[in-house]
Amino acid sequence: MATMAGPSRLIGAPIKRREDPRLVQGLSHYVDDIKLVNTLHCTFLRSDYAHADIKSIDTEAAENLSGVVKVITGSDIAGKVGSIPCAAEIEGLKVPDHPALAVGRVRFVGEPIAAVVATDPYVARDALDLIEVEYDELPAVVDLDAAIESDSTVIYDEFDDNIAFTMPLDAGDVDAAFAEADHVVSQRFVNQRLIPNSIEPRGVLAEYLPGEGTLTVWSSTQVPHHLKTILSLLLDLPEQLVRVIAPEVGGGFGSKLNVYPEEAVVAYLATQLRKPVKWIEKRSEGFTTTIHGRDQVDYVDMAVKNDGTITALRAKLLANMGAYHQLLTPIIPVLTYLMMPGAYKIPNIKLELIGVFTNKMATDAYRGAGRPEATHIIERMVDLAAQKLGMDAKEIRFKNFPQPDEFPLEMATGVTYDSGNYQMSFNKALDTVDYASLRARQAELRGQGRYMGIGIATYAEICGMGPSVGVAGGGWESSTVRIERTGKVTVLTGVSPHGQGQETSFAQIVADEYGISIDDIVIIHGDTGRQPQGIGTFGSRATAVGGAALIIATQQVKEKMAQIAAHMLEANADDLVFEDGNIFVQGSPDSAVTFADVAATAHVAVNLPPEVEPGLEATHFFEPSNFTYPFGAHISIVEVDPETGEIDLQRYVAVDDCGNIINPLLVDGQVHGGIAQGLGQAMYEGAVYDENGQLLTGSFMDYAIPKATQVPRFETEHTTTPSPVNPLGVKGVGEAGTIASSPCLVNAVVDALSPFGITDIDMPMTPNRVWQAIQDAQ
Amino acid sequence: MKIKADYTVSAHREKVWEHLTDADLLSQSIPGCEELKAAGNDTYEATIKVGVAGIKGTYKGTVTLENMQPPSAYRLIVEGKSTIGFLKGACDFRLEEVNSGETKVELAGELTVGGKLARVGQRIIGSAAKMTIGQFFKQINKLVTTDTDS
């Protein structure tokens, strides 16, 4: 069989998303749109205190409210619903018990204490007001630096302190490098806590059929397969009888890469009450009890030579875990740790990563997950070093990039970058903005008392989450390809898209391989009943790992089709091509069999070659050999009004290299959304708790996410450096925009304000903060 | 959140003191007060309706007067909870006769709120508290001036 497909028509083509018509017409089904007869509605009573002992809970009045079916508290389900799990495996990690409903003590505002089930959602809500909880307030641990001091309140009686884990690294000879440095730059960075806020809040619907013993759970999740396994363990049910369906999911950004108490409690209640039970998260609940992102305080030193060579990096990273570990909480800052060198060859690195418990909501994966923090640190430090050396921000970067022929490149942190050409993407970005004339323009404007800034971020990140050795819960992915009797193709994938567009891009991959129309292909995902094996969508992995599984399964079926077609054509399978719905011997398109005919032959099974089984189906599990390391260069141009502190973002250019591109529209969509979210962190967003652990930014009135009018038109460009670790040569692009944009914007504003002697500014760069920095500098 | 304010009431200090420490008069003056009844030892059980930023709730709790130094100073402690969360605070009141027949009341204290009110209303709780205290003194002023002969 000719392994080459026909002329490549769809991979690389800007095909419009096939998902969009149903989304824009309101024809999709999210969890709350799924209506089952006799569904009961669940609500959760949540702690108003950040840290308190529960003296008593009186649920009697709530139970007596007409329409209330059941009220449960932590003690009712102790021993019946297991501890909410954390998948992290880190040496010495402290893993506290995480009951689905608090028992005895609450440790963050919003922690669920009791669940009410009623026949009507409004009754279930009203009943919450009738539950009386008596608390004994305890001092709240809220400040990251203070939490690790010896005089801090300790959140867990069973532990000596609030340190969840420490992870050291000492690569090369850091002390010698600092001793021999011409300059040392030092900075403390606060990477503020963010609230993900996907457009669809979380939601769970569970139905238990006692006769069959089957539990079906619809959840707005990114990881239905993990949820299936974990629910079966938490509720002690046979895994084969648990099915999890992620219907249409309205975004996640990592916040739904988790298993939450509500999922366990709702599923448990369905098994007990033997009726469907539904819980839909309110936006105000989402603010307090869906995982948060970022929240690090980082102390960093960099050693540089006079010629701009970076010789060493030393850092203490404090990462806020929150009160409990969610699924991956401690792993997120490990990605910061691994990616500390960014796009630069730094031979000597000494790190101390400290995970810290506080009386706040758990942090976990939020778009970028650990890499925005690393990129912020390294990109700011490089600019600080350049500023100190009087060197251009461009020159110091070129000075420290690895050369393209050095890949695969082992870094001091232990990871091996797969492929890269950082010079190429950076040069493209510099050419796009005409960097030299920009600097001239900046000098001219400064002469007029105007503060224009040019921000650069040349990033390298880690994604394509796999191989399994580096990903808690597994880093492989599965795909099944089945050709139906009518010649239509069904793809079952273990990834679980929730906005990424794989129903389009995966169909492009298959259509090209088979030479058939994209309309003949259906991509099924997010249902463990249809595709029992999978890992899910997160960490920019779906195409790099799931797409790789798909192309291999597609080719396996193609090989069998070629054997059958060769039998029908009395030809040699190696000579066949698949094109325009036909299969024929290369050069003889007139004597072809149709793709559909071959499919029918395979299913009817009366004219099969010897040794060939009926049917056309293959499943492949793909295990990548390494992570992928996308990279790129972003440049932003701002002007700051020193009178008001307002930032005018005038231009944003992104050159991303995510390896081969399946669909440029999807890639640009990811880059746009990613930049908008990074811009949100840089300029607007920040979760604020007061000194008692009360969340002050509990609604969109106080938590500002960027609006359409606050983002500029993005200019996106690409370079293509294929990854060698998967057969598609793709790397992943879901998070690149978020990873590069916040340091890019901070670098621009600091560059604009450098005439004032300003060297750093904390995010979010609100007008007040910018204005204050200017006042303080004067 | 810190509270610091002062108000001038058009009455002698003893009179103002009397009003500020009398349960009946207090219940007439506290905005949203539905009930205030003595529970002994200068402690009162209170039911007070509060509405901030579209968040409304009825707080049930206690008001305690401490460090009573008639007629010049006392400390007021409140603790309450409602369906919109909890609040607790302590506030020192100092009364000083500034002109003949005029008393300046200085307040300095701290108010803590938790729960939904904190999440949604914190941004404007300072101004809401100030407004509520202003209404309280306006009412006290009204009561003392219409009640001059008693």
XYZ file of C-alpha atoms in Angstrom, chain A residues 131-374:
244
model
C -29.485 24.872 58.364
C -27.881 26.185 61.537
C -24.141 25.779 61.888
C -22.273 26.831 64.997
C -18.613 27.590 64.450
C -15.611 28.268 66.639
C -13.467 30.528 64.548
C -9.739 29.781 64.252
C -7.027 32.132 62.995
C -6.843 32.010 59.211
C -3.580 31.402 57.359
C -3.687 33.613 54.290
C -0.269 35.086 53.526
C 2.189 32.888 51.662
C 5.342 34.256 53.284
C 3.820 34.270 56.774
C 2.378 30.746 56.413
C 5.857 29.195 56.523
C 7.098 31.237 59.481
C 7.507 29.247 62.687
C 4.883 31.341 64.519
C 2.155 30.671 61.949
C -1.038 28.862 62.814
C -0.711 25.317 61.471
C -3.740 24.256 59.432
C -3.424 20.506 59.968
C -3.060 19.102 63.475
C -1.340 16.032 62.050
C 1.440 18.071 60.396
C 4.175 20.151 62.009
C 3.870 23.106 59.671
C 2.085 24.399 56.589
C 4.700 23.118 54.162
C 3.106 20.541 51.846
C 6.386 19.617 50.192
C 9.750 20.963 49.201
C 11.551 20.115 46.006
C 15.181 21.109 45.663
C 17.384 21.230 42.576
C 21.086 21.923 42.413
C 22.412 21.539 38.873
C 25.894 22.627 37.861
C 27.909 24.870 40.139
C 25.616 27.734 41.046
C 27.734 29.152 43.846
C 30.797 29.387 41.608
C 28.775 30.991 38.815
C 27.458 33.658 41.189
C 30.962 34.217 42.598
C 32.306 34.726 39.103
C 29.381 36.802 37.813
C 29.958 40.328 36.550
C 26.458 41.254 37.655
C 23.724 39.737 39.761
C 20.115 40.791 39.377
C 17.528 39.907 42.001
C 13.776 40.293 42.091
C 10.749 39.158 44.040
C 7.732 38.314 41.891
C 4.133 37.887 42.917
C 2.215 35.779 40.438
C -1.250 36.606 41.626
C -4.086 34.155 42.165
C -6.573 33.920 39.293
C -10.106 32.576 39.006
C -10.707 30.559 35.818
C -14.375 31.405 35.163
C -15.232 29.170 32.233
C -18.397 30.362 30.531
C -20.327 27.275 31.612
C -20.039 26.681 35.356
C -19.604 23.152 36.642
C -22.581 20.812 36.830
C -23.325 17.166 37.585
C -26.275 14.897 36.917
C -26.203 11.310 38.171
C -28.591 8.425 37.608
C -28.365 5.037 39.277
C -30.336 2.049 38.029
C -30.521 -0.344 40.996
C -31.589 -3.366 38.936
C -28.654 -3.160 36.557
C -26.386 -1.596 39.166
C -25.286 1.031 36.671
C -24.330 4.566 37.546
C -24.329 7.147 34.764
C -22.870 10.559 35.518
C -23.080 13.566 33.221
C -20.479 16.079 34.298
C -19.024 19.248 32.854
C -15.543 17.775 32.953
C -12.367 17.676 30.882
C -11.494 14.185 32.110
C -14.490 11.823 31.968
C -12.281 8.713 32.050
C -10.430 9.756 35.187
C -13.746 10.724 36.752
C -15.200 7.292 35.935
C -12.318 5.462 37.579
C -12.190 7.729 40.615
C -15.963 7.695 41.219
C -15.940 3.909 41.149
C -13.196 3.949 43.798
C -14.791 6.684 45.942
C -18.195 4.973 45.967
C -16.901 1.398 45.857
C -18.797 0.559 42.668
C -17.558 -1.784 39.907
C -15.816 0.429 37.355
C -17.439 -1.426 34.433
C -20.854 -0.296 35.650
C -19.928 3.380 35.894
C -20.291 5.546 32.809
C -19.294 9.202 32.678
C -20.472 11.476 29.910
C -19.070 14.930 29.299
C -21.756 16.407 27.071
C -21.187 19.821 25.514
C -18.743 21.474 27.897
C -18.557 25.247 27.889
C -14.870 25.702 28.563
C -12.653 24.605 31.379
C -9.156 26.104 31.054
C -7.976 23.361 33.393
C -10.563 24.053 36.069
C -12.531 20.977 34.984
C -9.415 18.802 34.878
C -10.386 17.629 38.303
C -12.606 15.531 40.504
C -14.642 17.643 42.860
C -16.580 16.913 46.068
C -19.852 17.779 44.335
C -19.310 15.047 41.731
C -18.813 12.441 44.445
C -21.722 13.634 46.611
C -24.223 13.905 43.754
C -23.297 10.436 42.471
C -23.566 9.033 46.002
C -26.993 10.616 46.526
C -28.233 9.139 43.242
C -27.227 5.653 44.405
C -28.978 6.157 47.759
C -32.146 7.915 46.595
C -32.465 5.839 43.409
C -33.553 8.855 41.479
C -31.557 11.168 39.231
C -29.863 13.961 41.181
C -28.619 17.176 39.619
C -26.416 20.005 40.839
C -25.615 23.057 38.753
C -22.957 25.380 40.079
C -23.883 29.000 40.562
C -21.375 31.548 39.349
C -20.890 32.751 42.933
C -20.079 29.162 43.977
C -17.646 28.887 41.089
C -15.713 31.885 42.319
C -15.090 30.294 45.710
C -14.995 26.552 45.070
C -13.795 25.794 41.570
C -10.008 25.628 41.565
C -7.987 28.815 41.269
C -4.806 29.303 39.280
C -1.256 30.651 39.814
C -0.560 32.155 43.284
C 3.177 32.052 43.721
C 5.711 34.296 45.381
C 9.108 33.829 43.784
C 12.504 35.072 44.922
C 14.952 34.965 42.043
C 18.618 35.805 41.431
C 20.386 35.677 38.078
C 24.118 35.744 37.411
C 25.276 37.370 34.168
C 28.514 38.203 32.430
C 29.278 41.589 30.885
C 28.651 40.191 27.409
C 25.124 39.203 28.396
C 25.747 35.505 28.974
C 23.455 34.156 31.692
C 25.527 31.806 33.800
C 23.212 30.863 36.657
C 19.756 31.087 38.121
C 18.838 30.703 41.770
C 15.285 30.807 43.059
C 13.003 30.091 45.951
C 9.484 29.446 44.690
C 6.603 29.581 47.161
C 3.508 28.001 45.676
C 0.121 28.332 47.331
C -1.671 24.984 47.461
C -4.760 26.304 49.217
C -6.358 24.250 51.978
C -6.611 20.835 50.266
C -4.943 19.172 47.339
C -7.216 18.810 44.380
C -6.301 16.332 41.629
C -3.019 17.919 40.477
C -2.507 20.826 42.898
C 1.119 20.125 43.919
C 2.170 19.255 40.356
C 1.395 22.658 38.872
C 4.359 24.533 40.394
C 6.582 21.595 39.440
C 6.023 22.708 35.848
C 7.303 26.146 36.889
C 10.356 24.454 38.354
C 11.018 22.393 35.221
C 10.608 25.340 32.853
C 12.612 27.920 34.800
C 15.306 28.302 32.101
C 12.685 29.110 29.460
C 14.255 29.554 26.034
C 17.794 29.989 27.318
C 20.778 27.775 27.910
C 21.493 28.240 31.582
C 23.922 25.594 32.836
C 23.745 26.274 36.573
C 20.391 26.284 38.341
C 19.560 26.026 42.018
C 15.937 25.901 43.037
C 13.872 25.391 46.110
C 10.183 24.871 45.421
C 7.968 24.990 48.505
C 4.286 24.069 48.377
C 2.344 25.838 51.119
C -1.052 25.147 52.688
C -3.261 28.191 53.324
C -6.928 28.690 54.225
C -7.924 29.371 50.635
C -9.461 27.448 47.762
C -7.065 24.938 46.208
C -5.030 26.038 43.246
C -4.646 23.685 40.305
C -4.289 23.716 36.532
C -5.385 26.960 34.931
C -4.455 27.644 31.296
C -0.676 27.516 31.205
C -0.509 25.826 34.603
C 2.923 26.580 36.018
C 4.468 27.729 32.753
C 3.083 31.294 32.806
C 4.769 31.609 36.205
C 8.094 30.258 34.862
